[in-house]
mmCIF file of C-alpha atoms in Angstrom:
data_model
loop_
_atom_site.group_PDB
_atom_site.id
_atom_site.type_symbol
_atom_site.label_atom_id
_atom_site.label_comp_id
_atom_site.label_asym_id
_atom_site.label_seq_id
_atom_site.Cartn_x
_atom_site.Cartn_y
_atom_site.Cartn_z
ATOM 1 C CA UNK V 1 -69.763 101.519 192.374
ATOM 2 C CA UNK V 2 -72.945 99.500 192.067
ATOM 3 C CA UNK V 3 -73.795 95.946 192.982
ATOM 4 C CA UNK V 4 -76.525 93.596 191.858
ATOM 5 C CA UNK V 5 -77.160 91.028 189.184
ATOM 6 C CA UNK V 6 -77.370 91.132 185.429
ATOM 7 C CA UNK V 7 -80.578 93.204 185.478
ATOM 8 C CA UNK V 8 -78.962 95.852 187.677
ATOM 9 C CA UNK V 9 -75.915 95.996 185.435
ATOM 10 C CA UNK V 10 -78.068 96.422 182.350
ATOM 11 C CA UNK V 11 -80.046 99.244 183.974
ATOM 12 C CA UNK V 12 -76.881 101.140 184.874
ATOM 13 C CA UNK V 13 -75.465 100.599 181.403
ATOM 14 C CA UNK V 14 -78.662 101.826 179.799
ATOM 15 C CA UNK V 15 -78.910 104.937 181.930
ATOM 16 C CA UNK V 16 -75.241 105.764 181.456
ATOM 17 C CA UNK V 17 -75.590 105.429 177.704
ATOM 18 C CA UNK V 18 -78.700 107.581 177.688
ATOM 19 C CA UNK V 19 -77.274 110.462 179.694
ATOM 20 C CA UNK V 20 -73.848 110.503 178.101
ATOM 21 C CA UNK V 21 -74.973 109.876 174.534
ATOM 22 C CA UNK V 22 -73.200 112.210 172.177
ATOM 23 C CA UNK V 23 -76.532 113.397 170.832
ATOM 24 C CA UNK V 24 -76.894 115.287 174.125
ATOM 25 C CA UNK V 25 -73.941 117.449 173.158
ATOM 26 C CA UNK V 26 -75.824 118.866 170.213
ATOM 27 C CA UNK V 27 -78.616 117.759 167.962
ATOM 28 C CA UNK V 28 -77.850 116.474 164.497
ATOM 29 C CA UNK V 29 -74.362 115.213 165.271
ATOM 30 C CA UNK V 30 -73.755 113.596 161.916
ATOM 31 C CA UNK V 31 -71.530 114.161 158.926
ATOM 32 C CA UNK V 32 -73.043 115.018 155.556
ATOM 33 C CA UNK V 33 -69.656 114.823 153.852
ATOM 34 C CA UNK V 34 -69.375 111.124 153.029
ATOM 35 C CA UNK V 35 -65.872 111.689 151.650
ATOM 36 C CA UNK V 36 -64.494 111.680 155.192
ATOM 37 C CA UNK V 37 -65.516 108.050 155.523
ATOM 38 C CA UNK V 38 -64.074 107.015 152.194
ATOM 39 C CA UNK V 39 -61.173 104.634 152.735
ATOM 40 C CA UNK V 40 -59.200 106.323 149.969
ATOM 41 C CA UNK V 41 -59.030 109.610 151.875
ATOM 42 C CA UNK V 42 -55.647 110.328 153.444
ATOM 43 C CA UNK V 43 -56.166 110.598 157.190
ATOM 44 C CA UNK V 44 -52.537 111.349 158.007
ATOM 45 C CA UNK V 45 -52.105 112.524 161.606
ATOM 46 C CA UNK V 46 -49.583 115.153 160.556
ATOM 47 C CA UNK V 47 -52.097 116.702 158.165
ATOM 48 C CA UNK V 48 -54.749 116.680 160.855
ATOM 49 C CA UNK V 49 -52.384 118.428 163.270
ATOM 50 C CA UNK V 50 -51.578 121.122 160.706
ATOM 51 C CA UNK V 51 -55.279 121.667 160.094
ATOM 52 C CA UNK V 52 -56.011 122.011 163.790
ATOM 53 C CA UNK V 53 -53.239 124.598 164.128
ATOM 54 C CA UNK V 54 -54.360 126.543 161.055
ATOM 55 C CA UNK V 55 -55.816 130.031 161.602
ATOM 56 C CA UNK V 56 -58.580 129.240 159.087
ATOM 57 C CA UNK V 57 -61.867 127.944 160.526
ATOM 58 C CA UNK V 58 -62.561 125.810 157.447
ATOM 59 C CA UNK V 59 -59.190 124.113 157.849
ATOM 60 C CA UNK V 60 -59.955 123.381 161.495
ATOM 61 C CA UNK V 61 -63.377 121.993 160.562
ATOM 62 C CA UNK V 62 -61.824 119.762 157.931
ATOM 63 C CA UNK V 63 -59.231 118.552 160.436
ATOM 64 C CA UNK V 64 -61.842 117.725 163.083
ATOM 65 C CA UNK V 65 -63.946 115.813 160.577
ATOM 66 C CA UNK V 66 -60.885 113.894 159.446
ATOM 67 C CA UNK V 67 -59.960 113.223 163.056
ATOM 68 C CA UNK V 68 -63.368 111.807 163.948
ATOM 69 C CA UNK V 69 -63.528 109.821 160.711
ATOM 70 C CA UNK V 70 -60.046 108.394 161.308
ATOM 71 C CA UNK V 71 -61.064 107.085 164.689
ATOM 72 C CA UNK V 72 -64.427 105.803 163.458
ATOM 73 C CA UNK V 73 -62.671 103.672 160.852
ATOM 74 C CA UNK V 74 -59.860 102.484 163.137
ATOM 75 C CA UNK V 75 -59.774 99.444 165.397
ATOM 76 C CA UNK V 76 -58.110 101.673 167.988
ATOM 77 C CA UNK V 77 -60.499 104.440 169.163
ATOM 78 C CA UNK V 78 -57.534 106.308 170.655
ATOM 79 C CA UNK V 79 -55.458 106.266 167.489
ATOM 80 C CA UNK V 80 -55.262 110.080 167.449
ATOM 81 C CA UNK V 81 -55.439 110.804 171.172
ATOM 82 C CA UNK V 82 -51.997 112.454 171.042
ATOM 83 C CA UNK V 83 -53.751 115.401 169.406
ATOM 84 C CA UNK V 84 -55.681 116.160 172.613
ATOM 85 C CA UNK V 85 -53.833 119.384 173.418
ATOM 86 C CA UNK V 86 -54.309 120.692 169.861
ATOM 87 C CA UNK V 87 -58.044 120.037 170.045
ATOM 88 C CA UNK V 88 -58.370 121.741 173.440
ATOM 89 C CA UNK V 89 -56.735 124.866 172.023
ATOM 90 C CA UNK V 90 -59.592 125.421 169.579
ATOM 91 C CA UNK V 91 -62.393 125.110 172.152
ATOM 92 C CA UNK V 92 -62.602 128.899 172.290
ATOM 93 C CA UNK V 93 -63.848 129.078 168.705
ATOM 94 C CA UNK V 94 -67.076 130.987 168.086
ATOM 95 C CA UNK V 95 -67.998 128.653 165.223
ATOM 96 C CA UNK V 96 -70.796 126.452 166.590
ATOM 97 C CA UNK V 97 -70.171 123.534 164.234
ATOM 98 C CA UNK V 98 -66.492 123.430 165.121
ATOM 99 C CA UNK V 99 -67.261 123.762 168.829
ATOM 100 C CA UNK V 100 -69.720 120.851 168.599
ATOM 101 C CA UNK V 101 -67.134 118.583 166.980
ATOM 102 C CA UNK V 102 -64.536 119.551 169.579
ATOM 103 C CA UNK V 103 -66.949 118.783 172.430
ATOM 104 C CA UNK V 104 -67.759 115.368 170.964
ATOM 105 C CA UNK V 105 -64.096 114.463 170.621
ATOM 106 C CA UNK V 106 -63.027 115.683 174.076
ATOM 107 C CA UNK V 107 -65.861 113.843 175.838
ATOM 108 C CA UNK V 108 -64.925 110.663 173.978
ATOM 109 C CA UNK V 109 -61.289 110.805 175.086
ATOM 110 C CA UNK V 110 -61.358 112.471 178.508
ATOM 111 C CA UNK V 111 -61.163 109.244 180.505
ATOM 112 C CA UNK V 112 -58.192 108.020 178.474
ATOM 113 C CA UNK V 113 -56.331 111.309 179.015
ATOM 114 C CA UNK V 114 -57.534 112.458 182.409
ATOM 115 C CA UNK V 115 -54.653 114.865 183.000
ATOM 116 C CA UNK V 116 -55.223 116.517 179.629
ATOM 117 C CA UNK V 117 -58.984 116.640 180.160
ATOM 118 C CA UNK V 118 -58.318 119.065 183.004
ATOM 119 C CA UNK V 119 -56.928 121.480 180.419
ATOM 120 C CA UNK V 120 -60.424 121.827 178.986
ATOM 121 C CA UNK V 121 -61.996 122.965 182.270
ATOM 122 C CA UNK V 122 -61.478 126.709 181.805
ATOM 123 C CA UNK V 123 -62.936 126.658 178.300
ATOM 124 C CA UNK V 124 -65.965 124.672 179.422
ATOM 125 C CA UNK V 125 -66.498 127.089 182.313
ATOM 126 C CA UNK V 126 -66.389 130.097 179.988
ATOM 127 C CA UNK V 127 -68.816 128.483 177.568
ATOM 128 C CA UNK V 128 -71.205 127.571 180.391
ATOM 129 C CA UNK V 129 -71.780 131.287 181.067
ATOM 130 C CA UNK V 130 -71.690 132.473 177.446
ATOM 131 C CA UNK V 131 -74.345 135.200 177.370
ATOM 132 C CA UNK V 132 -74.584 135.044 173.574
ATOM 133 C CA UNK V 133 -76.005 131.555 173.232
ATOM 134 C CA UNK V 134 -78.132 129.277 175.404
ATOM 135 C CA UNK V 135 -77.196 126.445 173.040
ATOM 136 C CA UNK V 136 -73.517 126.894 173.853
ATOM 137 C CA UNK V 137 -74.211 127.111 177.586
ATOM 138 C CA UNK V 138 -76.268 123.924 177.530
ATOM 139 C CA UNK V 139 -73.821 122.038 175.313
ATOM 140 C CA UNK V 140 -70.860 122.928 177.518
ATOM 141 C CA UNK V 141 -72.708 121.826 180.656
ATOM 142 C CA UNK V 142 -73.775 118.522 179.092
ATOM 143 C CA UNK V 143 -70.244 117.899 177.904
ATOM 144 C CA UNK V 144 -68.634 118.753 181.241
ATOM 145 C CA UNK V 145 -71.023 116.454 183.065
ATOM 146 C CA UNK V 146 -70.336 113.657 180.586
ATOM 147 C CA UNK V 147 -66.603 113.742 181.374
ATOM 148 C CA UNK V 148 -66.336 111.163 184.146
ATOM 149 C CA UNK V 149 -63.199 112.554 185.786
ATOM 150 C CA UNK V 150 -63.482 112.932 189.563
ATOM 151 C CA UNK V 151 -60.971 115.776 189.640
ATOM 152 C CA UNK V 152 -63.515 117.880 187.707
ATOM 153 C CA UNK V 153 -66.608 117.099 189.761
ATOM 154 C CA UNK V 154 -66.479 120.188 192.011
ATOM 155 C CA UNK V 155 -66.120 122.435 188.985
ATOM 156 C CA UNK V 156 -69.021 120.662 187.300
ATOM 157 C CA UNK V 157 -71.237 121.022 190.378
ATOM 158 C CA UNK V 158 -70.441 124.736 190.655
ATOM 159 C CA UNK V 159 -71.379 125.257 187.003
ATOM 160 C CA UNK V 160 -74.526 123.152 187.359
ATOM 161 C CA UNK V 161 -75.681 125.074 190.453
ATOM 162 C CA UNK V 162 -75.284 128.342 188.593
ATOM 163 C CA UNK V 163 -77.026 127.013 185.486
ATOM 164 C CA UNK V 164 -79.983 125.714 187.517
ATOM 165 C CA UNK V 165 -81.246 129.316 187.637
ATOM 166 C CA UNK V 166 -80.213 130.245 184.091
ATOM 167 C CA UNK V 167 -82.574 132.578 182.228
ATOM 168 C CA UNK V 168 -83.065 129.906 179.549
ATOM 169 C CA UNK V 169 -85.430 127.006 180.263
ATOM 170 C CA UNK V 170 -83.443 124.965 177.735
ATOM 171 C CA UNK V 171 -80.301 125.322 179.840
ATOM 172 C CA UNK V 172 -82.146 124.540 183.066
ATOM 173 C CA UNK V 173 -83.726 121.462 181.507
ATOM 174 C CA UNK V 174 -80.261 120.306 180.438
ATOM 175 C CA UNK V 175 -79.179 120.581 184.065
ATOM 176 C CA UNK V 176 -82.141 118.555 185.318
ATOM 177 C CA UNK V 177 -82.368 115.944 182.573
ATOM 178 C CA UNK V 178 -78.705 115.311 181.807
ATOM 179 C CA UNK V 179 -76.168 116.957 184.088
ATOM 180 C CA UNK V 180 -77.412 116.005 187.540
ATOM 181 C CA UNK V 181 -77.925 112.286 186.796
ATOM 182 C CA UNK V 182 -74.474 112.182 185.219
ATOM 183 C CA UNK V 183 -72.893 113.862 188.237
ATOM 184 C CA UNK V 184 -74.345 111.157 190.481
ATOM 185 C CA UNK V 185 -73.108 108.384 188.191
ATOM 186 C CA UNK V 186 -69.629 109.913 188.310
ATOM 187 C CA UNK V 187 -69.511 110.550 192.059
ATOM 188 C CA UNK V 188 -71.981 109.064 194.540
ATOM 189 C CA UNK V 189 -70.730 111.528 197.180
ATOM 190 C CA UNK V 190 -72.727 114.191 195.324
ATOM 191 C CA UNK V 191 -76.018 112.358 196.004
ATOM 192 C CA UNK V 192 -77.352 114.736 198.665
ATOM 193 C CA UNK V 193 -76.501 117.828 196.611
ATOM 194 C CA UNK V 194 -78.024 116.348 193.460
ATOM 195 C CA UNK V 195 -81.183 115.308 195.307
ATOM 196 C CA UNK V 196 -81.635 118.692 196.982
ATOM 197 C CA UNK V 197 -81.144 120.609 193.753
ATOM 198 C CA UNK V 198 -83.679 118.445 191.906
ATOM 199 C CA UNK V 199 -86.235 119.040 194.680
ATOM 200 C CA UNK V 200 -85.580 122.782 194.507
ATOM 201 C CA UNK V 201 -86.075 122.797 190.735
ATOM 202 C CA UNK V 202 -89.347 120.880 191.074
ATOM 203 C CA UNK V 203 -90.534 123.325 193.726
ATOM 204 C CA UNK V 204 -89.541 126.644 192.182
ATOM 205 C CA UNK V 205 -88.805 126.465 188.455
ATOM 206 C CA UNK V 206 -91.226 128.426 186.292
ATOM 207 C CA UNK V 207 -91.150 126.030 183.332
ATOM 208 C CA UNK V 208 -93.234 122.866 183.368
ATOM 209 C CA UNK V 209 -90.690 121.292 181.001
ATOM 210 C CA UNK V 210 -87.909 121.820 183.537
ATOM 211 C CA UNK V 211 -90.089 120.582 186.398
ATOM 212 C CA UNK V 212 -90.942 117.444 184.416
ATOM 213 C CA UNK V 213 -87.288 116.796 183.633
ATOM 214 C CA UNK V 214 -86.368 117.261 187.296
ATOM 215 C CA UNK V 215 -89.102 114.840 188.386
ATOM 216 C CA UNK V 216 -87.938 112.196 185.927
ATOM 217 C CA UNK V 217 -84.302 112.564 186.992
ATOM 218 C CA UNK V 218 -85.300 112.437 190.656
ATOM 219 C CA UNK V 219 -86.912 109.041 190.086
ATOM 220 C CA UNK V 220 -83.913 107.770 188.100
ATOM 221 C CA UNK V 221 -81.279 108.983 190.581
ATOM 222 C CA UNK V 222 -82.989 108.658 193.955
ATOM 223 C CA UNK V 223 -84.974 105.478 193.354
ATOM 224 C CA UNK V 224 -83.624 103.469 190.424
ATOM 225 C CA UNK V 225 -79.896 104.169 190.557
ATOM 226 C CA UNK V 226 -79.657 104.603 194.310
ATOM 227 C CA UNK V 227 -81.389 101.255 194.639
ATOM 228 C CA UNK V 228 -78.345 99.685 192.976
ATOM 229 C CA UNK V 229 -75.866 101.066 195.494
ATOM 230 C CA UNK V 230 -74.163 98.426 197.639
ATOM 231 C CA UNK V 231 -75.906 98.110 201.017
ATOM 232 C CA UNK V 232 -72.676 98.736 202.928
ATOM 233 C CA UNK V 233 -71.415 101.589 200.733
ATOM 234 C CA UNK V 234 -71.140 104.837 202.657
ATOM 235 C CA UNK V 235 -70.994 108.210 200.987
ATOM 236 C CA UNK V 236 -71.049 111.866 201.877
ATOM 237 C CA UNK V 237 -74.448 112.760 203.303
ATOM 238 C CA UNK V 238 -75.271 109.250 204.493
ATOM 239 C CA UNK V 239 -75.304 108.332 208.174
ATOM 240 C CA UNK V 240 -73.687 105.294 209.719
ATOM 241 C CA UNK V 241 -76.314 102.642 210.338
ATOM 242 C CA UNK V 242 -78.787 104.158 207.861
ATOM 243 C CA UNK V 243 -79.882 101.551 205.352
ATOM 244 C CA UNK V 244 -80.251 102.058 201.641
ATOM 245 C CA UNK V 245 -83.999 101.539 201.878
ATOM 246 C CA UNK V 246 -84.268 104.191 204.596
ATOM 247 C CA UNK V 247 -82.510 106.702 202.349
ATOM 248 C CA UNK V 248 -84.841 105.828 199.473
ATOM 249 C CA UNK V 249 -87.845 106.276 201.776
ATOM 250 C CA UNK V 250 -86.419 109.629 202.848
ATOM 251 C CA UNK V 251 -86.140 110.616 199.181
ATOM 252 C CA UNK V 252 -89.793 109.720 198.637
ATOM 253 C CA UNK V 253 -90.715 111.737 201.721
ATOM 254 C CA UNK V 254 -89.008 114.814 200.290
ATOM 255 C CA UNK V 255 -91.574 114.802 197.472
ATOM 256 C CA UNK V 256 -94.508 115.530 199.799
ATOM 257 C CA UNK V 257 -93.975 119.272 199.633
ATOM 258 C CA UNK V 258 -93.845 119.402 195.830
ATOM 259 C CA UNK V 259 -96.458 116.726 195.110
ATOM 260 C CA UNK V 260 -99.416 119.143 194.645
ATOM 261 C CA UNK V 261 -97.364 121.217 192.199
ATOM 262 C CA UNK V 262 -96.306 118.145 190.230
ATOM 263 C CA UNK V 263 -99.932 117.026 189.918
ATOM 264 C CA UNK V 264 -100.994 120.494 188.757
ATOM 265 C CA UNK V 265 -98.267 120.703 186.109
ATOM 266 C CA UNK V 266 -98.469 117.069 185.006
ATOM 267 C CA UNK V 267 -100.732 117.696 181.954
ATOM 268 C CA UNK V 268 -98.237 120.279 180.664
ATOM 269 C CA UNK V 269 -95.084 118.212 181.119
ATOM 270 C CA UNK V 270 -93.113 116.540 178.367
ATOM 271 C CA UNK V 271 -94.162 112.844 178.546
ATOM 272 C CA UNK V 272 -90.545 111.858 177.932
ATOM 273 C CA UNK V 273 -89.154 114.068 180.690
#
C-alpha cells in the first residue's frame, strides 16, 4: 500500500507493531504458569480440542494456555490453526482471563484463516457494546481493529463510530489511540472517515486524555502514514488531480478550528498520547 525507501518501510513496520501489539488487547498478557512452556508437557492437539469443548471454564483456560504455549514453542506458528472454530465458540465466555486469551489467539491467526475470522464478528460486536465492562468493550474494539481483514472493515468502522461516544473515556481513548490508526493501515479508503472522526473527538470529547490520544493519532495517520502513500494512489475521498501534499495540507488546515482547545488542554494531556 505504501511506497518509499528503507526509512519509510521501517516507520510503517514500527507503527503497525505498536498499534497491533498484543499488549493492546489487555494489560499483563503473560503466563505465570511456567509449566506450559516446559518441553515435557504434552501439548497434544486432541487434548487441547477436548479442553476447548469442555463445559468447565478451568478446562478451557488450560486448553487455551496449552494452545498458545504449543505455538510459541513450535517452528510453525499455525500448527494449531485447525482449532479456529473451537476457539471462536468460546468467545462468549464471561471469564475475562479466558476471553483475553481467546482474543490474543484469534487476532494472531485471523489473516491466515480469513474466512473463519468472519465467524468471530458477531461475538466481537456483542462484546463491543457489553454494558457490564468497559474493559471488555475496549478489548473487543482493539482486537477487531487489529484483524486486518478487509471484509470486516465496515463492521469495525460501525463499532468504532459507536464507541467514539462511549460513556467510558477508556473506551473512547482506545478508539482514538488504537482503533482508528489500525483501520487506516488496513484500508486506506477509510482515510476521510478516520480523519473526520479524529477531528470530531479533538473538538468535542470531554476527556483531555481522549483529546490527546486523538491528536497524536491524527499526526500519525494524516501526516506520517499518509505521507508514505504512493503519489498516484487514489482512494475513496480523494479527488483526481489532488496531490498527496495537498491532502496533507488540507489535513493541517482542519486543525485550525480545534487548535485553541488543544493548546488549552495540552498541560493536562498524557505526554505519550
